[in-house]
Structures are given as structure tokens and as C-alpha cells.
Short mmCIF file of C-alpha atoms in Angstrom, two decimals:
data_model
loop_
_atom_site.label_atom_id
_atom_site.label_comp_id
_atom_site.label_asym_id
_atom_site.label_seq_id
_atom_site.Cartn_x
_atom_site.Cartn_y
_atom_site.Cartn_z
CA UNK A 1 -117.93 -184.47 -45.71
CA UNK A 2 -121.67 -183.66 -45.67
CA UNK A 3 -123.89 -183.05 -48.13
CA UNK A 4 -127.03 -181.13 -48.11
CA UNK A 5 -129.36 -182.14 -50.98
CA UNK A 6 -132.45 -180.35 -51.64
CA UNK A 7 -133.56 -180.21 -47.73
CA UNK A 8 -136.96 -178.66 -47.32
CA UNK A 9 -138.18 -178.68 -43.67
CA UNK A 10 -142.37 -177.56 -43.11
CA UNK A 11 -144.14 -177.28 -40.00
CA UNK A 12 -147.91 -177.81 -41.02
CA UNK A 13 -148.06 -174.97 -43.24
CA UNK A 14 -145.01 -173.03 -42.62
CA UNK A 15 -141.86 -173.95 -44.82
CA UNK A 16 -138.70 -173.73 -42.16
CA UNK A 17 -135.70 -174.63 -44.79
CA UNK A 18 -136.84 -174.11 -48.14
CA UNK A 19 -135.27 -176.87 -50.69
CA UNK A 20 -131.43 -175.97 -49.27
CA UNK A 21 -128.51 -177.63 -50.98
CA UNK A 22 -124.71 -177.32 -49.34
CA UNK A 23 -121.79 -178.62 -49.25
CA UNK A 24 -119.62 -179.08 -45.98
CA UNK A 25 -115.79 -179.76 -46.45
CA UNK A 26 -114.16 -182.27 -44.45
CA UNK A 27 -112.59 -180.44 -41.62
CA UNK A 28 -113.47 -176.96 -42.06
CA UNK A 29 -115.50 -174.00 -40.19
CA UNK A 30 -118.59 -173.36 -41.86
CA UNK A 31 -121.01 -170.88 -40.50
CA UNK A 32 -124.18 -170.23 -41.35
CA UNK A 33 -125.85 -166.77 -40.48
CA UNK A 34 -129.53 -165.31 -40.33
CA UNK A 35 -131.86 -163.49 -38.08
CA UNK A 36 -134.35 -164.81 -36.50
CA UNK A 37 -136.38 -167.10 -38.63
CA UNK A 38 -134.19 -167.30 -41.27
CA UNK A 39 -134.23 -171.31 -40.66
CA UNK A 40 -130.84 -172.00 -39.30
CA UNK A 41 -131.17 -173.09 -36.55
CA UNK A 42 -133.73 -175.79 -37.91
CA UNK A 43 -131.03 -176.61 -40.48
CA UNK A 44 -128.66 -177.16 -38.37
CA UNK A 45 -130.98 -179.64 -36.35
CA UNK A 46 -131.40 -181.61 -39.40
CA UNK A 47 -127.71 -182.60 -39.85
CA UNK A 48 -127.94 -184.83 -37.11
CA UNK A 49 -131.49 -185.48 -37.67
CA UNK A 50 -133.16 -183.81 -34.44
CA UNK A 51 -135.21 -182.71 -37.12
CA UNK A 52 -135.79 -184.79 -39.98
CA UNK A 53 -136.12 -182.86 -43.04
CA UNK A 54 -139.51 -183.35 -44.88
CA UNK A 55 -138.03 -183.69 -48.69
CA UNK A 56 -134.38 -184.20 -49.39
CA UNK A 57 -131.38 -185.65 -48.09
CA UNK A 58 -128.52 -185.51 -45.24
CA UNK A 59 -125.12 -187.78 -46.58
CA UNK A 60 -122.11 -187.81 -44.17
CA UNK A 61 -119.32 -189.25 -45.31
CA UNK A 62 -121.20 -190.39 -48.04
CA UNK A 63 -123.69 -192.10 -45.97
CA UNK A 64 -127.31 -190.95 -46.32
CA UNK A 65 -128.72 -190.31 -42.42
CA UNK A 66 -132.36 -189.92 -43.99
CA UNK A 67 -132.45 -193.09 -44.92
CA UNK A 68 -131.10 -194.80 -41.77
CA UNK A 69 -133.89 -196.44 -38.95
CA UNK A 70 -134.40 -194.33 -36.09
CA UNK A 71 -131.71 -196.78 -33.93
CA UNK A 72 -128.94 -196.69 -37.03
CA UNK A 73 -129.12 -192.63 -36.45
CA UNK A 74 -129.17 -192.97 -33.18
CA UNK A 75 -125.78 -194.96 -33.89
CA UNK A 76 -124.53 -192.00 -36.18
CA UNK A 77 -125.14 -189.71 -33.99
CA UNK A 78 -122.42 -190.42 -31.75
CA UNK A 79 -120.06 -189.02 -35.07
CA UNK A 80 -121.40 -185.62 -34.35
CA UNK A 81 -120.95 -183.50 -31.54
CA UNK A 82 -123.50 -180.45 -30.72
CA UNK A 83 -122.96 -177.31 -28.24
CA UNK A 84 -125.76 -175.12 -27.44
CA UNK A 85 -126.59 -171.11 -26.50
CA UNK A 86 -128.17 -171.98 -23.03
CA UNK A 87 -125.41 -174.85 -22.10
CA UNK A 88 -127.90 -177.29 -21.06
CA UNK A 89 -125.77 -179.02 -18.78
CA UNK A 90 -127.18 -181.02 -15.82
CA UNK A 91 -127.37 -179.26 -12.68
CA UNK A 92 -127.16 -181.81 -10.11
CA UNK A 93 -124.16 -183.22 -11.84
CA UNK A 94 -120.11 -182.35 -11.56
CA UNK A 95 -118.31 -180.87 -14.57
CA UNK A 96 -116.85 -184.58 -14.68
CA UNK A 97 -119.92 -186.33 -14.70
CA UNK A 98 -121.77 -183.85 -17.33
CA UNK A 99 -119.00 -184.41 -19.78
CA UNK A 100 -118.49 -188.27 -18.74
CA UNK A 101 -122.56 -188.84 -19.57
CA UNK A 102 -122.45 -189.55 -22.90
CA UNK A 103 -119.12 -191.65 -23.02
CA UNK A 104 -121.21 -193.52 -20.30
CA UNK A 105 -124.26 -194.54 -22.63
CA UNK A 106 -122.17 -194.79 -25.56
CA UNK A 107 -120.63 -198.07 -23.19
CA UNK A 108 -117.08 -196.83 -22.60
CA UNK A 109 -115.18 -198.25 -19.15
CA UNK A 110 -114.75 -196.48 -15.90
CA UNK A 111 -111.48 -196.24 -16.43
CA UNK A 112 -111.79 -195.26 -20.72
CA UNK A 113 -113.79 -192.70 -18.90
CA UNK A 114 -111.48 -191.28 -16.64
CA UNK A 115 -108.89 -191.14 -18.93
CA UNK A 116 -110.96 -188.88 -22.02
CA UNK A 117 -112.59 -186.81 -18.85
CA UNK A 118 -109.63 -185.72 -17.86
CA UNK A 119 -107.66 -185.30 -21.52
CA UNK A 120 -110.91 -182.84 -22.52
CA UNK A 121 -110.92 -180.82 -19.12
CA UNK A 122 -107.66 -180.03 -19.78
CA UNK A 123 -107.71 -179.30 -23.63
CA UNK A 124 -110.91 -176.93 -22.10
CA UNK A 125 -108.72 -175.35 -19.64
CA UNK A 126 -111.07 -176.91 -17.12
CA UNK A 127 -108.98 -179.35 -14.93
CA UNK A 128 -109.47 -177.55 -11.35
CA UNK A 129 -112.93 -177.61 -12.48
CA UNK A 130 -113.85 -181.36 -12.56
CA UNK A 131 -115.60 -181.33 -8.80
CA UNK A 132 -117.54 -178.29 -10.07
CA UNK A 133 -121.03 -177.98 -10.42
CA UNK A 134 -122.85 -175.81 -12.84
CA UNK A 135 -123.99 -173.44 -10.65
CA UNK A 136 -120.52 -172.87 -9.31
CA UNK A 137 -118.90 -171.90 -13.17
CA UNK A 138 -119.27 -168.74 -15.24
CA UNK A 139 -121.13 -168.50 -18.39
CA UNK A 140 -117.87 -169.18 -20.61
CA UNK A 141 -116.68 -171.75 -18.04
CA UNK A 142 -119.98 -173.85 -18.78
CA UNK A 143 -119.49 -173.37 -22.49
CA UNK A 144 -116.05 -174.95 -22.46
CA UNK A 145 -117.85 -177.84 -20.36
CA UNK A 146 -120.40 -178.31 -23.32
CA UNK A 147 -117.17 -178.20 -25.61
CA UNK A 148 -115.59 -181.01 -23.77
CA UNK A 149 -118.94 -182.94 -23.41
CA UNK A 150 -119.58 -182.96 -27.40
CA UNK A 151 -115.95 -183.79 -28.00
CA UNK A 152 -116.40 -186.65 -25.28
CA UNK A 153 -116.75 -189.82 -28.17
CA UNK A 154 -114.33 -188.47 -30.99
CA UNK A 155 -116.67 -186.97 -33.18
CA UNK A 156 -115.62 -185.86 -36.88
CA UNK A 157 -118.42 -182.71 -36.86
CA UNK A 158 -119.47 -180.74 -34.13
CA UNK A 159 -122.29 -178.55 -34.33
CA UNK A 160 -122.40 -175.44 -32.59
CA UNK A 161 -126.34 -173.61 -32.73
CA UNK A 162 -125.45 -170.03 -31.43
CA UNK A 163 -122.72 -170.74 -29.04
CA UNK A 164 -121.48 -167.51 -27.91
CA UNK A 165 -124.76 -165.56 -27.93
CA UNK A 166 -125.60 -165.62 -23.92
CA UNK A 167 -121.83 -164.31 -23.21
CA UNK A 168 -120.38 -161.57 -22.99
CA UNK A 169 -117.42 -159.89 -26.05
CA UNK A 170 -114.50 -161.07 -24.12
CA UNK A 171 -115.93 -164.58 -23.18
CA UNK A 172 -116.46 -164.72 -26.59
CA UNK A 173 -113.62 -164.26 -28.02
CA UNK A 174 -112.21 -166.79 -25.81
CA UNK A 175 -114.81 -169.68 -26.69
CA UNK A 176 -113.99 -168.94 -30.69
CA UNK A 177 -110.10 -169.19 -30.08
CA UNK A 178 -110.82 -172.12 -27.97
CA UNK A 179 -112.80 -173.81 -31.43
CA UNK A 180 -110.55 -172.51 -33.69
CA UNK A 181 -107.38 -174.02 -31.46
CA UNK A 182 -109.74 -177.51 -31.26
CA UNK A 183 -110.48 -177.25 -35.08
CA UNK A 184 -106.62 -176.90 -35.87
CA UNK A 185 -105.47 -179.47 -33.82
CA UNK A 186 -108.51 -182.14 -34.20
CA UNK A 187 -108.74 -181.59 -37.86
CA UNK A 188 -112.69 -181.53 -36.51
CA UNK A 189 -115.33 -180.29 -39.11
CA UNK A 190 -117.40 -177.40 -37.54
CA UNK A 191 -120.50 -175.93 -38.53
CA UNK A 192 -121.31 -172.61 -36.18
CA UNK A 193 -125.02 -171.22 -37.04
CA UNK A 194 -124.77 -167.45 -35.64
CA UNK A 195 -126.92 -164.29 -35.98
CA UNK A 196 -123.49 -161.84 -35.55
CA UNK A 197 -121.63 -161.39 -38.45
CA UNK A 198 -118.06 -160.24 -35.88
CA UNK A 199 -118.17 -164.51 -35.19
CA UNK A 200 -118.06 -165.27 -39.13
CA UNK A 201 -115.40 -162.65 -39.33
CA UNK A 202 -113.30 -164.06 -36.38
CA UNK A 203 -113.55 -167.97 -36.97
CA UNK A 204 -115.47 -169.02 -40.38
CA UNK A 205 -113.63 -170.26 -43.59
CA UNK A 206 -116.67 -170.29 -45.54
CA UNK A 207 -120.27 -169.25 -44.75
CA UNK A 208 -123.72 -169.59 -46.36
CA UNK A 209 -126.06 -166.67 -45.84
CA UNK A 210 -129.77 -167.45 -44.71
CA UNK A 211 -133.05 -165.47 -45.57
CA UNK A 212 -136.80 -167.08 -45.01
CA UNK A 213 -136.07 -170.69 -45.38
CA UNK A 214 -133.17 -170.18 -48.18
CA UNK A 215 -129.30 -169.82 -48.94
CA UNK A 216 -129.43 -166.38 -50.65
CA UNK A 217 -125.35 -165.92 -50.92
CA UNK A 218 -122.44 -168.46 -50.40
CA UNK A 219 -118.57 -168.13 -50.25
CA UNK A 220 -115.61 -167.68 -48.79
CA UNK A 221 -115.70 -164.90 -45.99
CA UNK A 222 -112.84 -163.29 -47.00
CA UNK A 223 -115.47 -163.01 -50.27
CA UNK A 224 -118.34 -161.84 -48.23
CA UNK A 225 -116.49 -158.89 -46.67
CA UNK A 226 -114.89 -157.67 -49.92
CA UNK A 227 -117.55 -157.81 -52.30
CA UNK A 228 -121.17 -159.03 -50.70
CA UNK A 229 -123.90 -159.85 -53.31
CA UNK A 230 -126.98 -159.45 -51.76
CA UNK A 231 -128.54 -156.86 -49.87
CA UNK A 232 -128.97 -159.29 -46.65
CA UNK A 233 -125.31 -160.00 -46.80
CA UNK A 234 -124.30 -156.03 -46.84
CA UNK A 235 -126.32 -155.37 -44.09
CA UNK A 236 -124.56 -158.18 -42.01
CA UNK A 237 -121.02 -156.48 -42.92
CA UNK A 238 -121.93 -153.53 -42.66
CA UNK A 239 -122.44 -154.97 -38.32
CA UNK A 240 -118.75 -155.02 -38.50
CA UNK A 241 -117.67 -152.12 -40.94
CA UNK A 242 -119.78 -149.57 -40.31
CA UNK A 243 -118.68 -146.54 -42.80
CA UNK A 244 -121.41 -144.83 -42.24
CA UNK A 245 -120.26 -140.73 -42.89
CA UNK A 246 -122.61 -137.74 -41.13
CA UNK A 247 -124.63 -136.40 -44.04
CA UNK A 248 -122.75 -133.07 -42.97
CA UNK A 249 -119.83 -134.37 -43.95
CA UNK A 250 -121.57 -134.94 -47.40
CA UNK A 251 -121.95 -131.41 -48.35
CA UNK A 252 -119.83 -128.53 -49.09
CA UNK A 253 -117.01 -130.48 -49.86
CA UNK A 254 -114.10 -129.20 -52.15
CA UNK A 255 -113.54 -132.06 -53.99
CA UNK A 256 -115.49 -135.35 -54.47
CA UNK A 257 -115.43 -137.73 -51.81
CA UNK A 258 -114.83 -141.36 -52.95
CA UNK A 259 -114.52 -144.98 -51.21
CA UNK A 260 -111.33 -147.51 -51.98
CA UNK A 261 -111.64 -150.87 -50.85
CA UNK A 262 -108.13 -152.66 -50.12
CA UNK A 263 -108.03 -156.42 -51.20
CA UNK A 264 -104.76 -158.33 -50.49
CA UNK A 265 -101.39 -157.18 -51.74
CA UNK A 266 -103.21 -153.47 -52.01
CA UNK A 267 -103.86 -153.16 -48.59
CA UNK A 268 -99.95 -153.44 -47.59
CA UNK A 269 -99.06 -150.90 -50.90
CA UNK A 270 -98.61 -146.93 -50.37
CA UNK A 271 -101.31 -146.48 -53.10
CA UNK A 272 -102.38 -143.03 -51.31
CA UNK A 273 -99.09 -141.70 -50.88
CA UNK A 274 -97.51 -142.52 -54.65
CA UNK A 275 -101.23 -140.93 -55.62
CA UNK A 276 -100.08 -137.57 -53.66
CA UNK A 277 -96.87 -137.81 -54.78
CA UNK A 278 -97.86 -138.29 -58.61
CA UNK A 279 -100.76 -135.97 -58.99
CA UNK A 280 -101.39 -132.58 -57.58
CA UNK A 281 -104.33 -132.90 -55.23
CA UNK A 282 -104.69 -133.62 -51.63
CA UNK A 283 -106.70 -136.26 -49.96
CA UNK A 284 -108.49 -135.11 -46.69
CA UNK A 285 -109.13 -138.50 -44.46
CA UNK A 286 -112.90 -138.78 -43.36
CA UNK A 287 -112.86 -142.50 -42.39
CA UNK A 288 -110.84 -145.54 -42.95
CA UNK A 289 -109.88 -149.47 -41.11
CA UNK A 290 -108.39 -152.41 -41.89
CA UNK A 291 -109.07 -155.80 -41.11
CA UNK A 292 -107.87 -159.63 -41.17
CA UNK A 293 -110.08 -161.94 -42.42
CA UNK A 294 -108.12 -165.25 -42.17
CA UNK A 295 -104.68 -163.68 -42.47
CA UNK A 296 -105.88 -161.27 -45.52
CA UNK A 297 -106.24 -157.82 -45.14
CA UNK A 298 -109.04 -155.72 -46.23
CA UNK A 299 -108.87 -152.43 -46.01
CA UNK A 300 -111.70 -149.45 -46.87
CA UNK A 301 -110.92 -145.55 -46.88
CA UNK A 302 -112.94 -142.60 -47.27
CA UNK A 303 -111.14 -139.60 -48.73
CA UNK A 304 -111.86 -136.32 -50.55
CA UNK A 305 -109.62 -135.43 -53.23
CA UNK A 306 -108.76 -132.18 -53.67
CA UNK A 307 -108.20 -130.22 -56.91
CA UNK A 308 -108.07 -129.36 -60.54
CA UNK A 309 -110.98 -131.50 -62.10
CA UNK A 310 -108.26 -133.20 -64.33
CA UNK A 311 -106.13 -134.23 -61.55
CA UNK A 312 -108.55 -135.47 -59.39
CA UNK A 313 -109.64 -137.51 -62.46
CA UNK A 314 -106.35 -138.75 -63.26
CA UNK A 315 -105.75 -139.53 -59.49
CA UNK A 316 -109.17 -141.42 -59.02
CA UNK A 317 -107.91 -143.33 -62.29
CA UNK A 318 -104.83 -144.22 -60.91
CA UNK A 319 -106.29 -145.80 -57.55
CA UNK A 320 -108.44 -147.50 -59.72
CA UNK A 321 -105.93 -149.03 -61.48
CA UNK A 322 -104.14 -150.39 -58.61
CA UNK A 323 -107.30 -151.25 -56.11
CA UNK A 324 -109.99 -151.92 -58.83
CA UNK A 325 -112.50 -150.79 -56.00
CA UNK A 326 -113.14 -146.66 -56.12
CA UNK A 327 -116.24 -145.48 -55.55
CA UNK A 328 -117.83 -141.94 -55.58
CA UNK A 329 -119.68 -141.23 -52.85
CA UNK A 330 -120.32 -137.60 -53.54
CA UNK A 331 -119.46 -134.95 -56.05
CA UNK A 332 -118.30 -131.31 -55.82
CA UNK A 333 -121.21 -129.56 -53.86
#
């Protein structure tokens, strides 16, 4: 569906995107995190070409947008859809006539108009809204405008640079069900550029992980969670799985104290209990949770086994055996 090819973006001296290459599958969510800096956002601009990239190349549908004239992308453009942080709707204009503005200079009748107005509103959950102005709507009842507005002329992507950062968790949540919802039923590709990794979690199929100008990890988020490459990447999931023990509870222990990571099939198994049951020790729970990442679960425990040093050893096998993810955190004190 779109193909990133070597992009490189500079700003007089300063390299933005640093020779990128990606590949965006037709009607998937594809996020793309970083902090600040980490070129993103200017990535993001150069899919539609509000930037155009420096060296490399932009194909959509197998179309290359880098080499188009300024009025063929301006043509193009109409195929992709873009939401933004701060809204940027206009002020002095109803919720109708923000999201009928660009149907309007793309040439469609009053009455084609009318008729996509009022099917968006509603798909937004926006139809008491349409004599609204801005200043009358909440933050995540503008957002849902700027959703309707970039869906206004059937696009096949929609862009979405940090679209849920100026709201608040349960507005949130909300305006990502809403895009999921829009991306199930539209078949709609979305790329989401975000600097929280809770929004890959919640929404993303894949993502690509940013870092001064580059993609420094990519793959399926299920992926990222479970088994993160990088350091940058285990830093953003460690945002949303924080296992983080007090150092107290790092000394003094009994028996070591190891982490199991869940993956799949294991996280719905008894593995702790037939361990107990098999081998004499006891586990003491110091910290454990389980997620859904698209439908899978992932879980991640924190135990300390207690007893003999062969059956600890022969326990710590065994969940090994059936997780493949044991780790020892910290030995007999």
C-alpha cells in the first residue's frame, strides 16, 4: 500500500529522517513511536508530501508521489486523510461546514455534500452536533469532527500525527475505539505516529520504533511487548508494564526470585500450580499482570521459589520448559 524507500529528510544541516525504508500494508494500523525528535512526526508529513523528503521515495499504491508536479500531489492528496493533536478546525465555522470544506474544494454538489456530512456525523457520533461550533464541543468531540473531516472524500489512508495527546485517558480511549471501529468497517489504512506506547498497545497491528532520524526496531506489537530488541523499545514497554520490584524486596529472600513471561497458549495454562503440585517448593507472589495485545495474552510474574536447591532447580526447569521465558532476577541472599 505504501512504500517508504530510502527517505532521508535534512533541514540545512540537521538530518530529520535518516535514509528510512517501510512498508505499509493495505488496510492496516501502523504506528510509529518516538520522543521528541525522533523524526516522526516529519515522516509522517512526508507521506502525503507536506514535506518532501530530500533523497528517496514515497509510492502509494504503487504510484511514486515524489515524482508527481506539485498540482498531480495536490490531486493525490485527496486519497489521504490527516487528523491532528491541536484539531485545527475553523472557528468561525459549524461542525457541518468544517467537515463539508474539503468535499467543497474537492467540487462535490450541495446536495453530495449534505448527504456524506451527515453519513460521517453520524458514524462520529456527532449528529446533534452539526449546528455546533468549535468553541461549543469538548476536546474529544472536536477530534471526532477532524475524524469525519479527513474521512470527508473516501480516502484509502488516513494519517493521524499524535491524535489523542491533548485529551484526557478516557477521551482517549474513546477516539482509538472510534479508529479502530472506522478501520474495521472502512477497511481504511491507518498510520498513528504517537509518543505513548498504552496507544500502540490498544490499537496498532504493527509498529516501527523511531530514534534520531531512524527505524531502530520493527514488528508486530504483540512482538514488541513479548520480546523488545532494543533498549529504546524496552523502555517504551516498560510505560505500560512496569515490573519494577523495591530493592527491599531484593534482599533476604529465601529462595531466588525469578521472572516468567506468558506468551499465548501459556498464559491460559496452570503452569504455576502443576509446578507446586510436581515439585516441593512454594512460590511467594511479588508481582504479576496480564494483558491483550490484539486478542493474545501476555502475561509476566514475579515469584520466589522456595526450597531445596534441587527442587527449585528442577521447578525453574520445568517452567522453562513450558514458557521458554524464566529469568533470575536474584539469588539466595
Amino acid at each position: 500500500m505504501i512504500d517508504i524507500r530510502q527517505v532521508t529528510k535534512c533541514y540545512n544541516h540537521v538530518t530529520a529522517v535518516d535514509a528510512v525504508t517501510l512498508t505499509i500494508r493495505q488496510g492496516e494500523i501502523f504506528g510509529i513511536i518516538g520522543y521528541s525528535g525522533a523524526g516522526k512526526s516529519t515522516l509522517l508529513r512526508c507521506l502525503n508530501l507536506l514535506e518532501r523528503p530530500t533523497e528517496g521515495n514515497i509510492l502509494m499504491d504503487g504510484k511514486d508521489l515524489t515524482a508527481l508536479s506539485d498540482k498531480e500531489v495536490r490531486k493525490e492528496r485527496q486519497k489521504v486523510g490527516m487528523i491532528f493533536q491541536h484539531f485545527h478546525l475553523i472557528s468561525s465555522k459549524t461542525v457541518f461546514e468544517n467537515v463539508a470544506f474539503s468535499m467543497k474544494a474537492a467540487g462535490k454538489t450541495k446536495e453530495e455534500i449534505k448527504i456524506r456530512v451527515q453519513e460521517l456525523l453520524k458514524m462520529v457520533g456527532l449528529s446533534d452536533r452539526s449546528g455546533h461550533y468549535p468553541a461549543q464541543l469538548s476536546g474529544g468531540q472536536k477530534q471526532r469532527v477532524g475524524i469525519a473531516r479527513a474521512l470527508a472524500n473516501d480516502p484509502k489512508v488516513l494519517l493521524c500525527d499524535e491524535a489523542t495527546s491533548a485529551l484526557d485517558p478516557t477521551t482517549t480511549k474513546s477516539i482509538l475505539n472510534l479508529l479502530k471501529e472506522i478501520n474495521r468497517k472502512l477497511g481504511i489504512t491507518i498510520v498513528l505516529i504517537t509518543h505513548e506506547m498504552e496507544v500502540v498497545q490498544n490499537i496498532c497491528h504493527r509498529v516501527a520504533v523511531m530514534e534520531k532520524g531512524k527505524v531502530v526496531e520493527l514488528a508486530d506489537v504483540y512482538d514488541i511487548f513479548a520480546n523488545p530488541k532494543t533498549a529504546l523499545s524496552k523502555q517504551f514497554v516498560q510505560t505500560v508494564h512496569s515490573l519494577e520490584l523495591p530493592e527491599r524486596l531484593l534482599t533476604g529472600r529465601k529462595g531466588p526470585i525469578v521472572q516468567i513471561t506468558f506468551q499465548g497458549g501459556s498464559a491460559e495454562e496452570a503452569v504455576i500450580s502443576e509446578t507446586l503440585r510436581q515439585f516441593n517448593v512454594n512460590a511467594n507472589i511479588l508481582h504479576g499482570q496480564i494483558s491483550y495485545i490484539q486478542d493474545q495474552p501476555l502475561g509476566t510474574l514475579i515469584i520466589e521459589l522456595i526450597g531445596s536447591h534441587t527442587e527449585v532447580q528442577q521447578a525453574m526447569d520445568y517452567i522453562t520448559e513450558r514458557t521458554n521465558r524464566l529469568e533470575v532476577l536474584a539469588g539466595v541472599a
